[in-house]
């Protein structure tokens, strides 16, 4: 029996073969980046600041918003967080009022702090290990790198959409942002920043 492909069919066969080979090399299974909206009820930027070398003041920012874009297949993505400085909470009303006032944050002029960064590096398991970006505060913008201690995604048990959570930390010198109150009295200028964040995939 003659199994030779008729001449008129060869071009059709060749075209189909080339298409199959092309499709086999297309990364169709790769996940696309997903956009997430930060859940402000589960996101609390917090900080630690020195008090004359005697003790450490701790506080948090109770109101915030932002977004995350994350590609789980590649570990690429970005984060933006806006922090409402009027919501600063040391657990002491007098300290809160002072921090909001003219001697420190001047929230009438500078009501919001803003962090913007991108994912970099790789943890065991493939998740990114750093957020490299910049912090805008008190009218100044400076580079800052946060270490990612954890980043995990799972189906949200209530919203039936994907939920991602992360814990990141870093530090900055507050006098770099014009916040030098207490420096002449021996206050250390380093502020340790920690951001606990959860975000739900947009519909």
mmCIF file of C-alpha atoms in Angstrom:
data_model
loop_
_atom_site.group_PDB
_atom_site.id
_atom_site.type_symbol
_atom_site.label_atom_id
_atom_site.label_comp_id
_atom_site.label_asym_id
_atom_site.label_seq_id
_atom_site.Cartn_x
_atom_site.Cartn_y
_atom_site.Cartn_z
ATOM 1 C CA UNK A 1 0.000 0.000 0.000
ATOM 2 C CA UNK A 2 1.281 3.430 -0.918
ATOM 3 C CA UNK A 3 1.415 5.707 2.179
ATOM 4 C CA UNK A 4 2.817 8.696 0.298
ATOM 5 C CA UNK A 5 0.946 11.935 1.139
ATOM 6 C CA UNK A 6 -0.658 13.363 -2.012
ATOM 7 C CA UNK A 7 1.037 16.510 -3.259
ATOM 8 C CA UNK A 8 -2.122 18.597 -2.839
ATOM 9 C CA UNK A 9 -2.242 17.694 0.899
ATOM 10 C CA UNK A 10 1.387 18.314 1.740
ATOM 11 C CA UNK A 11 1.059 22.086 2.145
ATOM 12 C CA UNK A 12 -1.986 21.643 4.434
ATOM 13 C CA UNK A 13 -0.143 19.050 6.530
ATOM 14 C CA UNK A 14 2.949 21.225 6.786
ATOM 15 C CA UNK A 15 0.915 24.247 7.893
ATOM 16 C CA UNK A 16 -0.885 22.211 10.560
ATOM 17 C CA UNK A 17 2.434 20.800 11.834
ATOM 18 C CA UNK A 18 4.005 24.261 12.087
ATOM 19 C CA UNK A 19 0.940 25.572 13.972
ATOM 20 C CA UNK A 20 1.065 22.662 16.425
ATOM 21 C CA UNK A 21 4.753 23.232 17.083
ATOM 22 C CA UNK A 22 4.165 26.946 17.642
ATOM 23 C CA UNK A 23 1.325 26.314 20.070
ATOM 24 C CA UNK A 24 3.348 23.746 21.979
ATOM 25 C CA UNK A 25 5.943 26.424 22.683
ATOM 26 C CA UNK A 26 3.437 29.085 23.749
ATOM 27 C CA UNK A 27 3.423 29.697 27.542
ATOM 28 C CA UNK A 28 -0.383 29.432 27.702
ATOM 29 C CA UNK A 29 -0.261 27.858 31.156
ATOM 30 C CA UNK A 30 1.515 30.814 32.702
ATOM 31 C CA UNK A 31 -0.559 32.837 35.154
ATOM 32 C CA UNK A 32 -1.276 36.453 34.355
ATOM 33 C CA UNK A 33 -0.717 39.246 36.889
ATOM 34 C CA UNK A 34 -3.695 39.711 39.220
ATOM 35 C CA UNK A 35 -4.797 43.022 40.745
ATOM 36 C CA UNK A 36 -5.745 43.060 44.423
ATOM 37 C CA UNK A 37 -7.371 45.710 46.600
ATOM 38 C CA UNK A 38 -5.946 46.145 50.082
ATOM 39 C CA UNK A 39 -8.335 45.251 52.908
ATOM 40 C CA UNK A 40 -7.975 48.164 55.368
ATOM 41 C CA UNK A 41 -9.500 46.149 58.215
ATOM 42 C CA UNK A 42 -6.622 43.659 58.013
ATOM 43 C CA UNK A 43 -3.779 46.030 57.108
ATOM 44 C CA UNK A 44 -1.918 47.926 59.832
ATOM 45 C CA UNK A 45 1.369 49.707 59.172
ATOM 46 C CA UNK A 46 3.123 49.957 62.532
ATOM 47 C CA UNK A 47 6.353 51.525 63.750
ATOM 48 C CA UNK A 48 8.886 51.786 66.565
ATOM 49 C CA UNK A 49 10.718 54.991 67.532
ATOM 50 C CA UNK A 50 13.306 55.785 70.198
ATOM 51 C CA UNK A 51 12.572 57.957 73.258
ATOM 52 C CA UNK A 52 15.891 59.470 74.430
ATOM 53 C CA UNK A 53 17.510 56.053 74.452
ATOM 54 C CA UNK A 54 15.372 55.153 77.469
ATOM 55 C CA UNK A 55 12.440 53.338 75.893
ATOM 56 C CA UNK A 56 10.791 52.544 72.575
ATOM 57 C CA UNK A 57 7.519 54.153 71.536
ATOM 58 C CA UNK A 58 5.321 51.930 69.401
ATOM 59 C CA UNK A 59 2.333 52.909 67.328
ATOM 60 C CA UNK A 60 0.294 52.160 64.228
ATOM 61 C CA UNK A 61 -1.739 53.850 61.519
ATOM 62 C CA UNK A 62 -5.376 52.821 61.691
ATOM 63 C CA UNK A 63 -6.566 54.049 58.279
ATOM 64 C CA UNK A 64 -4.976 53.089 54.986
ATOM 65 C CA UNK A 65 -5.722 51.993 51.446
ATOM 66 C CA UNK A 66 -3.893 50.719 48.409
ATOM 67 C CA UNK A 67 -3.420 48.058 45.781
ATOM 68 C CA UNK A 68 -1.192 45.137 44.815
ATOM 69 C CA UNK A 69 -0.413 43.627 41.427
ATOM 70 C CA UNK A 70 1.136 40.163 41.666
ATOM 71 C CA UNK A 71 2.082 37.447 39.177
ATOM 72 C CA UNK A 72 2.474 34.217 41.127
ATOM 73 C CA UNK A 73 4.155 32.469 38.186
ATOM 74 C CA UNK A 74 7.057 34.918 37.981
ATOM 75 C CA UNK A 75 7.036 36.633 41.400
ATOM 76 C CA UNK A 76 6.798 40.027 39.686
ATOM 77 C CA UNK A 77 4.489 42.769 40.843
ATOM 78 C CA UNK A 78 4.073 46.012 42.714
ATOM 79 C CA UNK A 79 2.543 47.449 45.879
ATOM 80 C CA UNK A 80 1.109 50.862 46.741
ATOM 81 C CA UNK A 81 -0.045 51.804 50.242
ATOM 82 C CA UNK A 82 -1.462 55.158 51.318
ATOM 83 C CA UNK A 83 -1.395 55.828 55.073
ATOM 84 C CA UNK A 84 -3.645 58.406 56.725
ATOM 85 C CA UNK A 85 -1.404 60.235 59.211
ATOM 86 C CA UNK A 86 -4.411 61.614 61.118
ATOM 87 C CA UNK A 87 -5.077 58.014 62.201
ATOM 88 C CA UNK A 88 -1.750 57.692 64.047
ATOM 89 C CA UNK A 89 -2.213 55.818 67.312
ATOM 90 C CA UNK A 90 0.433 55.603 70.049
ATOM 91 C CA UNK A 91 -2.155 54.535 72.617
ATOM 92 C CA UNK A 92 -1.819 58.014 74.188
ATOM 93 C CA UNK A 93 -4.124 60.833 73.066
ATOM 94 C CA UNK A 94 -1.675 63.624 73.937
ATOM 95 C CA UNK A 95 1.098 62.002 71.879
ATOM 96 C CA UNK A 96 -1.286 61.460 68.952
ATOM 97 C CA UNK A 97 -2.289 65.122 68.960
ATOM 98 C CA UNK A 98 1.333 66.295 69.120
ATOM 99 C CA UNK A 99 2.388 64.008 66.235
ATOM 100 C CA UNK A 100 -0.417 65.352 64.038
ATOM 101 C CA UNK A 101 0.455 68.975 64.801
ATOM 102 C CA UNK A 102 2.813 71.656 63.514
ATOM 103 C CA UNK A 103 5.871 70.311 65.379
ATOM 104 C CA UNK A 104 5.865 66.983 63.579
ATOM 105 C CA UNK A 105 3.689 65.624 60.740
ATOM 106 C CA UNK A 106 1.832 68.884 60.018
ATOM 107 C CA UNK A 107 -1.097 66.912 58.674
ATOM 108 C CA UNK A 108 -2.875 70.012 57.375
ATOM 109 C CA UNK A 109 -0.061 70.291 54.820
ATOM 110 C CA UNK A 110 0.968 66.636 54.559
ATOM 111 C CA UNK A 111 -2.006 64.395 55.440
ATOM 112 C CA UNK A 112 -0.814 61.176 53.801
ATOM 113 C CA UNK A 113 2.297 58.980 53.766
ATOM 114 C CA UNK A 114 2.761 56.876 50.650
ATOM 115 C CA UNK A 115 4.791 53.726 49.997
ATOM 116 C CA UNK A 116 5.294 52.478 46.444
ATOM 117 C CA UNK A 117 7.483 49.484 45.625
ATOM 118 C CA UNK A 118 8.093 46.480 43.400
ATOM 119 C CA UNK A 119 8.727 42.837 44.247
ATOM 120 C CA UNK A 120 12.290 41.587 43.875
ATOM 121 C CA UNK A 121 14.412 38.599 44.917
ATOM 122 C CA UNK A 122 13.248 35.065 45.634
ATOM 123 C CA UNK A 123 12.417 33.211 48.844
ATOM 124 C CA UNK A 124 12.504 29.421 49.150
ATOM 125 C CA UNK A 125 9.326 28.321 47.421
ATOM 126 C CA UNK A 126 9.472 31.042 44.793
ATOM 127 C CA UNK A 127 7.805 34.023 46.482
ATOM 128 C CA UNK A 128 9.622 37.385 46.245
ATOM 129 C CA UNK A 129 11.891 38.335 49.151
ATOM 130 C CA UNK A 130 11.904 42.151 49.015
ATOM 131 C CA UNK A 131 9.883 45.220 48.245
ATOM 132 C CA UNK A 132 12.166 47.832 46.714
ATOM 133 C CA UNK A 133 10.684 51.286 46.384
ATOM 134 C CA UNK A 134 10.237 54.680 47.969
ATOM 135 C CA UNK A 135 8.494 56.294 50.904
ATOM 136 C CA UNK A 136 6.897 59.732 50.582
ATOM 137 C CA UNK A 137 6.414 61.494 53.910
ATOM 138 C CA UNK A 138 6.213 65.127 55.066
ATOM 139 C CA UNK A 139 6.813 66.432 51.559
ATOM 140 C CA UNK A 140 9.954 64.328 51.004
ATOM 141 C CA UNK A 141 10.503 61.110 49.041
ATOM 142 C CA UNK A 142 13.334 58.699 49.863
ATOM 143 C CA UNK A 143 14.270 55.158 48.762
ATOM 144 C CA UNK A 144 13.422 52.315 51.119
ATOM 145 C CA UNK A 145 13.668 48.519 50.916
ATOM 146 C CA UNK A 146 11.377 46.267 52.928
ATOM 147 C CA UNK A 147 12.131 42.620 53.662
ATOM 148 C CA UNK A 148 9.259 40.253 52.913
ATOM 149 C CA UNK A 149 9.014 37.727 55.730
ATOM 150 C CA UNK A 150 5.952 36.044 54.302
ATOM 151 C CA UNK A 151 3.716 36.180 51.224
ATOM 152 C CA UNK A 152 0.900 33.699 50.766
ATOM 153 C CA UNK A 153 -2.238 33.492 48.598
ATOM 154 C CA UNK A 154 -5.347 31.339 49.089
ATOM 155 C CA UNK A 155 -9.065 31.328 48.217
ATOM 156 C CA UNK A 156 -10.979 33.783 50.423
ATOM 157 C CA UNK A 157 -13.447 31.718 52.499
ATOM 158 C CA UNK A 158 -16.185 34.376 52.254
ATOM 159 C CA UNK A 159 -15.672 36.392 49.060
ATOM 160 C CA UNK A 160 -14.836 33.360 46.877
ATOM 161 C CA UNK A 161 -11.959 35.325 45.388
ATOM 162 C CA UNK A 162 -8.226 34.995 45.895
ATOM 163 C CA UNK A 163 -6.810 36.490 49.087
ATOM 164 C CA UNK A 164 -3.126 37.320 49.563
ATOM 165 C CA UNK A 165 -1.365 38.313 52.757
ATOM 166 C CA UNK A 166 2.146 39.498 53.530
ATOM 167 C CA UNK A 167 4.354 40.743 56.334
ATOM 168 C CA UNK A 168 7.164 43.178 55.532
ATOM 169 C CA UNK A 169 9.604 45.267 57.548
ATOM 170 C CA UNK A 170 12.318 47.879 57.109
ATOM 171 C CA UNK A 171 13.629 51.100 58.614
ATOM 172 C CA UNK A 172 14.323 54.732 57.750
ATOM 173 C CA UNK A 173 15.895 57.829 59.281
ATOM 174 C CA UNK A 174 13.107 60.256 60.121
ATOM 175 C CA UNK A 175 15.320 63.348 59.911
ATOM 176 C CA UNK A 176 15.757 62.513 56.189
ATOM 177 C CA UNK A 177 12.099 63.573 55.923
ATOM 178 C CA UNK A 178 12.489 66.756 57.951
ATOM 179 C CA UNK A 179 11.156 65.079 61.114
ATOM 180 C CA UNK A 180 14.068 65.818 63.418
ATOM 181 C CA UNK A 181 12.174 66.608 66.642
ATOM 182 C CA UNK A 182 14.220 65.493 69.664
ATOM 183 C CA UNK A 183 17.465 65.008 67.740
ATOM 184 C CA UNK A 184 19.269 67.669 69.829
ATOM 185 C CA UNK A 185 18.082 65.889 72.992
ATOM 186 C CA UNK A 186 19.617 62.559 72.022
ATOM 187 C CA UNK A 187 16.660 60.882 70.326
ATOM 188 C CA UNK A 188 17.777 58.308 67.765
ATOM 189 C CA UNK A 189 16.409 59.089 64.324
ATOM 190 C CA UNK A 190 15.874 55.505 63.139
ATOM 191 C CA UNK A 191 12.246 54.412 62.794
ATOM 192 C CA UNK A 192 11.463 50.743 62.312
ATOM 193 C CA UNK A 193 8.501 50.160 60.007
ATOM 194 C CA UNK A 194 6.403 47.013 59.695
ATOM 195 C CA UNK A 195 3.488 46.524 57.318
ATOM 196 C CA UNK A 196 1.044 43.681 57.820
ATOM 197 C CA UNK A 197 -1.204 43.555 54.758
ATOM 198 C CA UNK A 198 -4.045 41.505 53.311
ATOM 199 C CA UNK A 199 -5.585 42.105 49.874
ATOM 200 C CA UNK A 200 -8.481 40.588 47.919
ATOM 201 C CA UNK A 201 -8.473 40.032 44.171
ATOM 202 C CA UNK A 202 -10.622 42.521 42.276
ATOM 203 C CA UNK A 203 -13.674 41.141 40.509
#
